[in-house]
Amino acid sequence: MSSDLETICLKCLEKQPGRRYATADEVAADLASYVAYRPIKARPVSRMEQAWRWCRRNAVLSSVTAVLFLGLAIGLLSMTLAWQRARANARAMRLQTYVSDVVMAQRAMQNSNSRAAEVLLLRQAEKFENEDLRGFEWHYLWDLSHHFEKRIEFEETVYYMATAENGSHIAVSGRTGWIDVRSMADPTQSTRRQAHQDCASGIAIDVQNDRVFSCGWDKTICLWTLAGKQAIKRITLDTAIDSIDLSRDNKLLAAALADGSVLILTDELEQVTRFPAHSRSTLRVNFSYDGKRLASSSSNGTIRIWSTQDWQLAGELDGYTTPVQTIAWSRDNARLLSAGNDSRIIVWDVANGQKLHEHDRKKGWSLSAEFALDSESVLVSNSNGTIDQLLLSNGAVLNEFAGHSMEVATLCVFDVAGESKILSCSRDGSVCVFTLSRSENVRLFNEHTSNVKTVAFSPDGKLLASSGYDAKILLRDASSGQLLHELTGHTDGILNVNFSSDGNFLSSAGLDGTVRVWSRADGWQCIRILPTAEHLSCVEITQHGEFAIGGAKSGTIRVWDVRSGQLVREWQAHHPDAFSIDLSPDSKQLASVGFDGHVRIWDLATAAELATFNASFNPLFGVRYSPSGKLLAVSCGDGRVQIWNAVDGVRLANLVGHSAAVNVAAFSPDESTLVTGSWDGTIKFWDLRTYYEKLSLPTGGRQSNAVDY
């Protein structure tokens, strides 16, 4: 029985007169309404029930209306889903375009096309739906593109180059014996002339006196005016000439001869003296800035210093067994820079013949090197067409200048209105001009006296901690670079440091067999020393500094209570080595990797193994949680980097690009970028939205021990 009919019947049977139907007409009216599917007066009906009854009374009309509304809803839903898909596809396309443009911009810079790089980067300067896609890689390349100023093309291979003291003119010589002098104000105007019958091996320029000197393997030295097509004077010797150099006062010309001797001429090519300098070919000669000494280098690796007063031997620098291709004086006349075929650069104290700095760049030979104007760094040419600016104190690469496609033969440094410029010539037939300014996106710290083993940012990004084999931890302001604290106590090298996630504690693991915990509240004093039975390769500290966790080469993981200093848990995690561990952001889980190729997730409170990921047959050197704890980056010994979903253990991507083992990785705070360091001498930046490589930076042939974002 329906509820309406039941209500009518019950109302008819009510004992109280006030609650019964008053008349038979009222009963008949409600029954008629019931039969017609209309609301009855005996029971109030909701709006929804009224609507349902209307639909039953008007079945056809209500069906048509329902179909129309359903179609409209489906249409709106389809349009919404299509709009969302289109928006997602547009963003994916935008991300791919961004990465592609950044990669092409880097290639353009490597091909010395800074204008093309700038155009590509400018395309990505606009926001996408109020989202700025630009990261470190964009700003780095933008800064780098503004180092490069211009490129001057020559028709044939350029062998050597000389510049006026202020860089106003360049003189270049070619493999087939030609020379050319051009004004940098209008370098398109050529004064090319055929000077020698064989390679024009050297050139020097004196703009003030309108003179150009050239030499060649045809055994001749010539004197020219800047624009003259005919030589003013030509002298012929009994041996080939490898190079020449003009004294700073433009009065003397020194020539390096293939028979091992050095020839000194006046500016009119009159002989002053000729003396035996080396037992094999003399390759380079270079006057000191004060003109009191002349340095010469040879194919047998010897470097000798001569007094220009009597041309007697004043010193000998012994350090090479292979040809020394370039020598250059410092502006204070106290040091000499040398580079040769064995990839080493050496800075000498000329007074006592001792090595002040020696760096093996592992980049092959170098044909040219010069002191930067600050005398704290040097510029060294590479066989791949690039120029490196190296810090003398530790050999770190401050800048890399790309502009040539073949080896750089000569480079010169000069000052223009207080700004340092580099001029370089290459075997590819080009001369490039660079601005030598320190990148605002690259900062170098060199207070450590030995290898730096690890770096770590505090969670708020305000502090940077570094440690190394000098047994020191340095804390600095990450923004200004100012050194704030030097933490000492370890008696041997420090392999690892890490901040707690609240930023109030710092843990360190040393080769002295201790883990130390440092407290911000105590002025970064050591508050606990935890002895270990073996050296730990990695250390972590929980969110509020309650526990310190260390991974050992034996494959064990140990957990200490920082307050009591007691070892509370220890378990075997890997066989044999536990290379790296990392805490989840909430400090509840611990990820570890080792020599066995497995990634293991542990419950820190119980040491229970929660999950195992079979990542590789090769050793795994690093593991890192993303800031949200949802992703894991795993550094592999085969050069790959794997991205895993830390929640369900699904491998999301294999990042392939390094040519040697990857030992470190770090996420950007927004998890859009992963930076990795490898034994192949590069640091790479990966876009985690597309899983494409977007930037690769050289580290001067050195492996990266640590990276952090």
XYZ file of C-alpha atoms in Angstrom:
709
model
C 0.000 0.000 0.000
C 1.284 3.420 -0.899
C 1.976 5.918 1.853
C -0.742 8.307 0.553
C -3.481 5.635 0.562
C -2.347 4.457 4.002
C -2.540 8.057 5.277
C -6.122 8.455 3.923
C -7.249 5.215 5.586
C -5.650 6.039 8.941
C -7.168 9.514 8.946
C -10.611 8.030 8.328
C -10.132 5.748 11.393
C -8.908 8.454 13.779
C -10.867 8.454 17.113
C -10.452 12.171 17.745
C -12.868 14.218 15.655
C -10.357 16.988 15.071
C -7.973 14.594 13.383
C -10.571 12.845 11.157
C -11.979 13.994 7.822
C -14.827 16.408 8.565
C -16.929 15.390 5.563
C -17.188 12.680 2.938
C -16.324 15.292 0.304
C -12.858 15.752 1.858
C -12.263 11.999 1.709
C -13.420 11.925 -1.907
C -11.162 14.864 -2.815
C -8.040 13.183 -1.359
C -8.908 9.899 -3.065
C -9.316 11.735 -6.365
C -5.919 13.419 -5.870
C -4.350 10.068 -5.030
C -5.699 8.491 -8.205
C -4.449 11.478 -10.260
C -0.917 11.351 -8.688
C -1.468 14.738 -7.104
C -0.515 15.679 -3.509
C -3.209 14.821 -0.957
C -4.176 17.269 1.780
C -3.858 14.654 4.518
C -0.039 14.465 4.116
C 2.315 17.343 3.206
C 4.505 16.460 0.207
C 8.092 17.646 -0.402
C 9.066 19.540 -3.517
C 10.973 16.558 -4.811
C 7.957 14.298 -4.423
C 5.797 16.908 -6.087
C 8.208 16.965 -8.998
C 8.220 13.174 -9.198
C 4.426 13.095 -9.279
C 4.396 15.731 -11.983
C 6.734 13.554 -14.028
C 4.437 10.564 -13.604
C 1.462 12.629 -14.712
C 3.425 14.035 -17.691
C 5.549 11.052 -18.629
C 6.377 12.066 -22.222
C 7.282 15.652 -21.448
C 9.353 14.692 -18.413
C 11.222 12.025 -20.406
C 12.136 14.510 -23.125
C 13.232 17.045 -20.497
C 15.357 14.440 -18.698
C 17.057 13.399 -21.931
C 17.830 17.019 -22.749
C 19.276 17.706 -19.301
C 21.298 14.483 -19.372
C 22.691 15.348 -22.781
C 23.564 18.831 -21.595
C 25.326 17.432 -18.512
C 27.265 14.905 -20.564
C 28.210 17.631 -23.017
C 29.403 19.961 -20.274
C 31.371 17.140 -18.641
C 32.960 16.200 -21.962
C 33.851 19.815 -22.670
C 35.364 20.196 -19.196
C 37.438 17.031 -19.563
C 38.526 18.056 -23.066
C 39.515 21.503 -21.790
C 41.511 19.946 -18.966
C 43.238 17.551 -21.395
C 43.987 20.395 -23.785
C 45.379 22.480 -20.949
C 47.533 19.570 -19.754
C 48.742 18.917 -23.311
C 49.499 22.606 -23.790
C 51.527 22.664 -20.586
C 53.367 19.476 -21.571
C 54.127 21.009 -24.960
C 55.276 24.200 -23.262
C 57.573 22.239 -20.949
C 59.059 20.293 -23.856
C 59.564 23.520 -25.787
C 61.262 25.085 -22.769
C 63.678 22.184 -22.342
C 64.326 22.046 -26.091
C 65.071 25.775 -26.280
C 67.418 25.602 -23.292
C 69.295 22.647 -24.811
C 69.554 24.400 -28.188
C 70.708 27.589 -26.451
C 73.562 25.691 -24.836
C 74.511 24.181 -28.198
C 74.355 27.619 -29.777
C 76.776 28.883 -27.136
C 79.086 25.948 -27.825
C 78.988 26.947 -31.496
C 79.772 30.582 -30.562
C 76.344 31.813 -31.678
C 75.387 33.887 -28.658
C 72.740 35.799 -30.608
C 70.862 32.596 -31.418
C 71.177 31.525 -27.780
C 69.749 34.847 -26.627
C 66.783 34.553 -29.008
C 66.036 31.028 -27.778
C 66.237 32.089 -24.148
C 64.078 35.163 -24.697
C 61.328 32.913 -26.058
C 61.106 31.353 -22.626
C 61.113 34.606 -20.655
C 57.317 34.915 -20.790
C 55.222 33.191 -18.147
C 52.879 30.328 -19.028
C 49.548 30.881 -17.252
C 51.387 32.884 -14.587
C 53.938 30.065 -14.196
C 57.590 31.004 -14.693
C 59.343 27.924 -16.072
C 62.816 29.405 -15.880
C 65.223 27.721 -13.511
C 68.915 27.951 -12.745
C 69.774 26.605 -16.196
C 68.031 29.516 -17.951
C 69.709 32.188 -15.828
C 73.100 30.500 -16.150
C 72.915 30.374 -19.956
C 71.541 33.922 -20.135
C 74.544 35.129 -18.178
C 76.904 33.012 -20.278
C 75.474 34.313 -23.560
C 76.423 37.832 -22.537
C 80.101 36.908 -22.113
C 80.396 36.454 -25.881
C 80.634 39.707 -27.845
C 81.631 39.047 -31.422
C 83.211 36.608 -33.836
C 85.447 37.560 -36.734
C 85.766 35.076 -39.575
C 88.851 34.554 -41.718
C 88.993 32.616 -44.945
C 91.634 30.109 -43.834
C 93.137 28.519 -40.743
C 94.483 31.074 -38.284
C 97.808 29.991 -36.801
C 98.755 32.832 -34.465
C 97.454 36.194 -33.264
C 98.800 39.332 -31.619
C 96.900 42.326 -30.272
C 97.645 45.945 -29.574
C 98.109 46.700 -25.873
C 94.599 48.191 -25.619
C 92.979 45.706 -27.976
C 92.328 48.288 -30.685
C 93.901 46.152 -33.440
C 94.581 42.490 -34.061
C 97.188 40.920 -36.293
C 96.762 37.292 -37.347
C 98.904 34.894 -39.318
C 97.829 31.894 -41.355
C 98.948 28.390 -42.115
C 99.659 29.189 -45.752
C 101.873 32.191 -44.987
C 99.390 35.085 -45.068
C 98.981 37.796 -42.440
C 96.135 40.218 -41.820
C 95.755 43.315 -39.626
C 92.319 44.586 -38.661
C 90.928 47.373 -36.535
C 88.497 46.137 -33.905
C 86.405 49.238 -34.574
C 85.625 47.779 -38.018
C 86.991 44.226 -38.217
C 85.391 43.624 -41.621
C 88.107 45.716 -43.320
C 90.910 43.316 -44.265
C 94.553 44.165 -45.040
C 95.481 40.593 -45.918
C 98.815 40.047 -47.627
C 101.011 37.080 -48.513
C 103.971 37.321 -46.165
C 105.736 33.943 -46.240
C 106.132 30.919 -48.469
C 105.322 28.546 -45.623
C 103.319 28.802 -42.404
C 103.395 32.268 -40.839
C 104.236 30.932 -37.378
C 104.293 34.190 -35.418
C 103.242 37.834 -35.491
C 103.650 40.982 -33.364
C 102.086 44.438 -33.675
C 103.145 47.976 -32.721
C 100.185 50.240 -33.506
C 101.856 53.353 -32.091
C 104.723 53.142 -34.598
C 102.670 51.609 -37.436
C 104.650 48.373 -37.479
C 103.859 44.687 -37.836
C 106.429 41.917 -37.496
C 105.916 38.418 -38.883
C 107.954 35.227 -39.006
C 107.597 31.898 -40.749
C 108.812 28.406 -41.288
C 110.375 29.695 -44.513
C 113.221 31.054 -42.284
C 112.279 34.714 -42.780
C 111.290 37.605 -40.502
C 109.478 40.561 -42.069
C 108.681 44.146 -41.077
C 105.438 45.736 -42.379
C 103.272 48.770 -41.875
C 99.768 48.082 -40.581
C 98.175 48.365 -44.024
C 101.138 47.911 -46.344
C 101.075 45.120 -48.886
C 104.850 45.123 -49.319
C 107.374 44.317 -46.603
C 109.568 47.219 -45.465
C 112.336 44.781 -44.637
C 112.862 41.047 -44.797
C 115.705 39.043 -43.284
C 116.477 35.388 -43.958
C 117.953 33.044 -41.359
C 119.471 29.591 -41.483
C 116.609 27.932 -39.589
C 112.861 28.102 -39.207
C 111.302 30.491 -36.694
C 108.613 29.132 -34.346
C 107.470 32.393 -32.738
C 108.358 36.024 -32.009
C 107.616 38.462 -29.188
C 107.888 42.254 -29.009
C 109.075 43.936 -25.817
C 106.588 46.232 -24.058
C 108.530 49.335 -25.111
C 108.442 48.090 -28.736
C 112.231 48.360 -29.067
C 113.313 44.713 -29.097
C 112.050 41.667 -30.955
C 112.869 38.152 -29.731
C 112.608 35.139 -32.044
C 112.402 31.453 -31.044
C 114.432 29.422 -33.521
C 114.061 25.790 -34.489
C 117.754 25.078 -33.835
C 117.262 25.825 -30.123
C 118.662 29.350 -30.139
C 117.073 32.746 -29.444
C 117.588 35.719 -31.748
C 117.293 39.312 -30.476
C 116.603 42.065 -33.021
C 115.944 45.780 -32.892
C 112.671 47.225 -34.138
C 114.465 47.756 -37.470
C 115.355 44.034 -37.640
C 119.004 44.658 -36.841
C 120.595 41.803 -34.934
C 121.482 42.500 -31.308
C 122.529 39.000 -30.326
C 121.884 35.342 -30.914
C 122.560 32.759 -28.241
C 121.945 29.036 -27.724
C 118.995 28.626 -25.363
C 117.931 24.977 -25.507
C 119.216 21.645 -26.746
C 116.112 21.238 -28.914
C 113.766 23.619 -30.727
C 112.872 26.849 -28.958
C 109.064 27.068 -29.144
C 108.133 30.282 -27.340
C 109.762 33.500 -26.139
C 108.114 36.091 -23.909
C 109.357 39.412 -22.504
C 108.480 40.334 -18.921
C 106.324 43.434 -18.467
C 109.255 45.461 -17.144
C 111.447 44.276 -20.027
C 114.227 43.095 -17.726
C 113.868 39.390 -18.445
C 113.009 37.070 -21.298
C 111.507 33.616 -20.832
C 111.943 30.844 -23.395
C 110.484 27.340 -23.635
C 111.499 24.315 -25.642
C 110.224 21.120 -27.175
C 112.269 19.176 -24.610
C 110.238 20.638 -21.739
C 112.797 23.139 -20.436
C 111.946 26.724 -19.486
C 114.726 29.253 -19.059
C 114.912 32.856 -17.884
C 117.374 35.298 -19.461
C 118.526 38.724 -18.356
C 117.965 41.366 -21.035
C 120.966 43.320 -19.714
C 123.605 40.809 -20.820
C 121.489 37.947 -22.216
C 122.909 35.554 -19.662
C 120.958 32.709 -18.070
C 119.161 34.009 -14.967
C 117.173 30.922 -14.025
C 115.780 27.571 -15.117
C 112.374 26.078 -14.365
C 112.309 22.297 -14.329
C 108.931 20.593 -14.414
C 108.133 19.233 -17.877
C 109.363 16.388 -20.053
C 107.079 17.225 -22.995
C 106.995 20.359 -25.179
C 105.984 23.582 -23.423
C 103.696 25.321 -25.899
C 103.041 28.552 -24.026
C 104.578 30.802 -21.379
C 103.243 34.075 -19.965
C 104.427 36.567 -17.348
C 102.314 37.981 -14.549
C 101.969 41.750 -14.504
C 104.082 42.001 -11.354
C 106.934 40.215 -13.193
C 107.292 37.780 -10.288
C 105.507 34.726 -11.708
C 105.524 32.763 -14.932
C 102.650 30.666 -16.255
C 103.403 27.643 -18.422
C 101.331 24.998 -20.193
C 102.271 22.150 -22.455
C 101.323 18.921 -24.108
C 100.758 16.962 -20.884
C 97.633 18.940 -19.818
C 99.338 20.492 -16.772
C 99.559 24.189 -16.045
C 102.220 25.450 -13.648
C 102.707 28.856 -12.060
C 106.331 29.484 -11.081
C 108.002 31.791 -8.617
C 110.657 33.114 -10.971
C 112.921 34.329 -8.170
C 113.550 30.874 -6.706
C 112.313 28.583 -9.482
C 109.705 26.926 -7.246
C 106.219 25.852 -8.286
C 103.523 27.993 -6.703
C 100.583 26.176 -8.278
C 100.263 23.066 -10.399
C 97.014 21.729 -11.827
C 96.449 18.759 -14.100
C 93.409 19.769 -16.132
C 93.043 16.395 -17.891
C 91.883 18.156 -21.049
C 94.856 17.504 -23.302
C 97.355 20.019 -24.550
C 97.052 23.774 -24.385
C 98.554 26.107 -26.987
C 98.002 29.340 -25.085
C 97.551 30.589 -21.524
C 97.468 34.012 -19.891
C 97.089 35.533 -16.452
C 93.762 37.279 -15.894
C 94.032 40.918 -14.897
C 93.263 40.029 -11.272
C 96.330 37.701 -11.271
C 94.341 35.295 -9.063
C 93.086 33.298 -12.019
C 94.418 32.215 -15.393
C 92.905 31.652 -18.814
C 93.846 28.440 -20.574
C 92.921 27.377 -24.097
C 91.587 23.902 -24.843
C 91.877 21.594 -27.807
C 88.056 21.469 -28.115
C 87.785 25.193 -28.874
C 86.876 26.424 -25.393
C 88.731 28.619 -22.903
C 88.733 27.926 -19.175
C 89.193 30.488 -16.441
C 90.860 28.664 -13.555
C 91.318 29.810 -9.994
C 94.999 29.417 -9.165
C 94.489 28.413 -5.547
C 92.689 25.156 -6.336
C 92.284 24.847 -10.105
C 88.499 25.281 -10.000
C 86.846 26.374 -13.258
C 85.321 29.820 -12.738
C 84.089 30.286 -16.294
C 84.128 28.429 -19.573
C 84.092 30.487 -22.759
C 82.775 28.750 -25.866
C 83.158 30.317 -29.271
C 85.327 28.122 -31.477
C 84.865 24.711 -33.037
C 88.567 23.779 -33.082
C 91.574 24.240 -30.802
C 92.347 27.755 -29.588
C 95.821 28.752 -30.776
C 96.294 32.125 -29.073
C 94.503 34.181 -26.460
C 95.149 37.673 -25.135
C 93.718 39.583 -22.166
C 93.386 43.358 -22.046
C 91.428 46.089 -20.290
C 88.846 48.364 -21.940
C 87.392 51.078 -19.713
C 87.867 48.961 -16.620
C 86.358 45.823 -18.168
C 88.473 42.759 -18.920
C 88.268 41.382 -22.448
C 89.560 38.181 -24.004
C 90.622 37.879 -27.628
C 91.164 34.367 -28.942
C 91.968 32.845 -32.303
C 91.358 29.292 -33.413
C 92.391 26.832 -36.076
C 88.795 27.055 -37.331
C 89.656 30.445 -38.855
C 87.901 32.630 -36.314
C 88.747 35.283 -33.741
C 86.354 35.739 -30.824
C 85.914 38.502 -28.265
C 84.619 37.708 -24.768
C 83.852 39.821 -21.732
C 85.712 38.440 -18.742
C 83.292 39.001 -15.878
C 82.433 36.694 -13.017
C 79.041 35.074 -13.463
C 76.419 36.271 -10.993
C 75.003 32.752 -11.055
C 78.294 31.090 -10.129
C 80.043 31.709 -6.832
C 83.248 30.056 -5.705
C 84.399 29.410 -2.148
C 87.946 28.260 -1.564
C 88.516 28.299 2.192
C 88.977 24.531 2.375
C 92.606 23.443 2.173
C 91.887 19.935 0.880
C 89.294 18.067 -1.166
C 85.706 19.045 -0.396
C 83.728 15.878 0.221
C 80.194 17.113 0.842
C 77.929 20.183 0.799
C 74.460 20.675 2.265
C 71.938 23.511 2.374
C 69.867 24.073 5.491
C 66.137 23.385 4.949
C 65.341 27.114 4.797
C 68.120 27.646 2.239
C 69.865 30.283 4.359
C 72.949 28.288 5.374
C 75.435 26.251 3.372
C 77.594 23.661 5.109
C 80.673 22.108 3.529
C 83.259 19.636 4.746
C 86.234 17.753 3.426
C 89.528 16.089 4.120
C 90.836 19.127 6.022
C 88.658 18.045 9.017
C 86.697 21.324 9.016
C 83.016 22.126 8.610
C 82.396 25.582 7.187
C 79.020 27.280 7.629
C 78.297 30.288 5.467
C 75.450 32.576 4.554
C 74.100 30.982 1.377
C 72.994 34.324 -0.063
C 76.065 36.483 0.513
C 78.646 33.715 0.790
C 79.969 35.179 4.047
C 81.706 32.620 6.246
C 79.793 32.484 9.550
C 81.275 29.569 11.481
C 84.195 27.168 11.253
C 83.386 23.978 13.148
C 86.409 22.033 14.336
C 86.741 18.914 16.427
C 87.157 16.063 14.007
C 90.769 14.912 13.830
C 90.550 13.483 10.315
C 88.628 14.060 7.105
C 84.847 14.531 7.224
C 82.967 12.382 4.736
C 79.423 13.630 5.221
C 77.354 16.403 6.845
C 73.581 16.853 6.983
C 71.079 19.228 8.562
C 68.048 18.066 10.509
C 64.802 18.941 8.736
C 64.054 21.707 11.259
C 67.487 23.223 10.555
C 68.514 23.311 14.213
C 71.028 20.465 14.187
C 73.902 19.332 11.999
C 75.408 15.853 11.944
C 78.851 14.925 10.632
C 80.690 11.646 10.054
C 84.478 11.606 10.109
C 87.349 9.319 9.308
C 88.355 9.688 12.966
C 85.649 7.151 13.856
C 83.125 9.573 15.321
C 79.739 11.024 14.513
C 79.287 14.527 15.880
C 76.090 16.497 16.423
C 76.179 20.306 16.339
C 73.442 22.598 17.692
C 72.292 25.952 16.331
C 70.965 26.943 19.768
C 74.464 26.498 21.201
C 76.132 28.604 18.511
C 76.835 25.505 16.426
C 78.899 23.938 19.163
C 79.318 20.164 19.235
C 76.802 18.793 21.746
C 77.419 15.070 21.299
C 80.257 12.840 20.122
C 79.122 9.354 19.120
C 81.930 6.797 18.765
C 81.621 4.283 15.930
C 83.209 0.892 15.490
C 84.088 1.658 11.873
C 84.172 4.531 9.423
C 80.759 5.724 8.311
C 80.271 6.786 4.707
C 77.023 8.670 5.353
C 75.111 10.195 8.249
C 71.611 11.616 8.811
C 69.851 13.286 11.744
C 66.120 13.176 12.457
C 63.697 16.073 12.264
C 64.328 17.563 15.700
C 67.752 16.103 16.373
C 66.555 13.143 18.459
C 68.440 10.419 16.592
C 71.561 10.208 14.432
C 71.757 7.500 11.768
C 74.915 6.284 10.055
C 75.648 3.920 7.169
C 78.904 1.955 7.169
C 81.036 0.248 4.552
C 80.231 -3.074 6.214
C 76.623 -2.576 5.102
C 75.281 -1.926 8.596
C 73.067 0.963 9.648
C 73.307 2.288 13.188
C 70.928 4.572 15.111
C 72.015 6.572 18.175
C 69.947 8.450 20.717
C 71.545 11.897 20.593
C 70.435 12.863 24.096
C 71.950 9.828 25.828
C 74.614 8.993 23.273
C 73.556 5.331 23.322
C 73.377 3.054 20.306
C 69.705 2.050 20.154
C 69.477 0.054 16.922
C 71.818 -1.672 14.493
C 71.044 -3.889 11.516
C 72.594 -5.306 8.365
C 71.164 -3.400 5.419
C 73.356 -4.292 2.438
C 76.124 -6.676 1.421
C 78.731 -5.412 1.693
C 78.599 -1.593 1.523
C 75.869 0.869 2.509
C 77.006 3.735 0.300
C 74.204 6.198 0.973
C 71.185 6.745 3.226
C 68.506 9.420 3.286
C 65.676 10.205 5.689
C 62.149 10.878 4.509
C 61.018 14.456 5.253
C 58.943 13.278 8.244
C 61.911 11.255 9.612
C 59.763 8.111 9.823
C 61.389 6.164 6.999
C 64.960 5.647 5.863
C 66.104 4.813 2.335
C 69.435 3.088 1.766
C 71.436 1.877 -1.239
C 74.584 -0.154 -1.544
C 76.917 -2.321 -3.542
C 74.230 -4.982 -3.996
C 72.163 -2.799 -6.362
C 69.078 -2.704 -4.114
C 67.115 0.238 -2.740
C 65.671 -0.560 0.659
C 63.091 1.383 2.673
C 63.177 0.960 6.447
C 60.880 1.888 9.323
C 63.221 3.949 11.461
C 61.385 3.183 14.706
C 61.542 -0.618 14.349
C 64.244 -1.221 11.698
C 61.647 -3.256 9.794
C 62.201 -3.473 6.045
C 59.167 -1.913 4.373
C 60.127 -2.320 0.720
C 62.943 -3.361 -1.603
C 63.445 -2.018 -5.125
C 65.717 -3.979 -7.452
C 67.270 -1.002 -9.178
C 70.373 -2.327 -10.920
C 72.931 -5.109 -11.262
C 75.550 -2.412 -10.681
C 76.426 -0.736 -7.373
C 74.215 2.152 -6.288
C 76.110 5.159 -4.965
C 73.401 7.575 -3.867
C 69.764 7.893 -2.828
C 67.744 11.047 -2.186
C 64.145 11.736 -1.145
C 62.306 14.579 -2.834
C 61.105 17.389 -0.512
C 57.573 15.936 -0.510
C 58.828 12.422 0.198
C 56.944 11.055 -2.819
C 59.968 10.500 -5.081
C 63.357 8.832 -4.762
C 66.376 9.576 -6.945
C 68.856 6.700 -7.161
C 72.407 7.229 -8.484
C 73.746 4.207 -10.360
C 77.242 2.968 -11.054
C 76.448 2.519 -14.755
C 75.845 6.249 -15.283
C 72.065 6.192 -15.015
C 69.834 8.014 -12.559
C 66.553 6.342 -11.649
C 63.419 8.092 -10.408
C 61.135 5.950 -8.239
C 57.722 6.493 -6.696
C 58.627 6.163 -3.025
C 55.063 5.197 -2.078
C 54.321 2.244 -4.365
C 57.827 1.361 -5.583
C 57.150 2.027 -9.269
C 60.130 3.162 -11.327
C 59.073 6.315 -13.159
C 62.106 7.095 -15.306
C 65.660 6.217 -16.253
C 67.736 9.353 -16.856
C 70.554 8.508 -19.266
C 73.297 10.988 -20.097
C 76.323 10.524 -17.860
C 79.181 8.443 -19.257
C 80.460 7.267 -15.870
C 79.110 6.428 -12.435
C 76.715 8.924 -10.861
C 77.403 9.331 -7.169
C 75.200 12.254 -6.069
C 71.779 13.750 -6.843
C 69.561 16.476 -5.394
C 66.001 17.707 -6.022
C 65.054 21.343 -6.428
C 62.606 22.567 -3.744
C 59.677 22.484 -6.190
C 60.720 19.022 -7.452
C 60.809 20.236 -11.056
C 64.559 19.718 -11.447
C 67.111 17.102 -10.456
C 70.817 17.911 -10.432
C 73.330 15.058 -10.628
C 77.089 14.793 -10.265
C 79.223 12.113 -11.858
C 82.716 10.744 -12.216
C 82.586 11.823 -15.873
C 83.417 15.413 -14.881
C 79.978 16.917 -15.491
C 77.034 18.173 -13.469
C 73.711 17.689 -15.237
C 70.312 19.282 -14.703
C 67.228 17.207 -15.547
C 63.660 18.410 -16.027
C 61.503 16.047 -13.960
C 58.337 17.171 -15.732
C 59.612 15.763 -19.032
C 62.573 13.619 -17.838
C 64.872 15.360 -20.329
C 68.368 16.674 -19.714
C 68.342 20.470 -19.952
C 71.866 21.567 -18.954
C 75.315 20.035 -18.613
C 78.148 21.855 -16.842
C 81.804 20.754 -16.929
C 83.713 20.476 -13.663
C 87.181 20.790 -15.143
C 87.652 17.046 -15.515
C 87.042 16.407 -11.814
C 84.436 14.113 -10.318
C 81.640 15.653 -8.276
C 81.697 14.557 -4.646
C 78.475 16.302 -3.640
C 75.635 18.433 -4.982
C 72.712 20.089 -3.237
C 69.835 22.318 -4.303
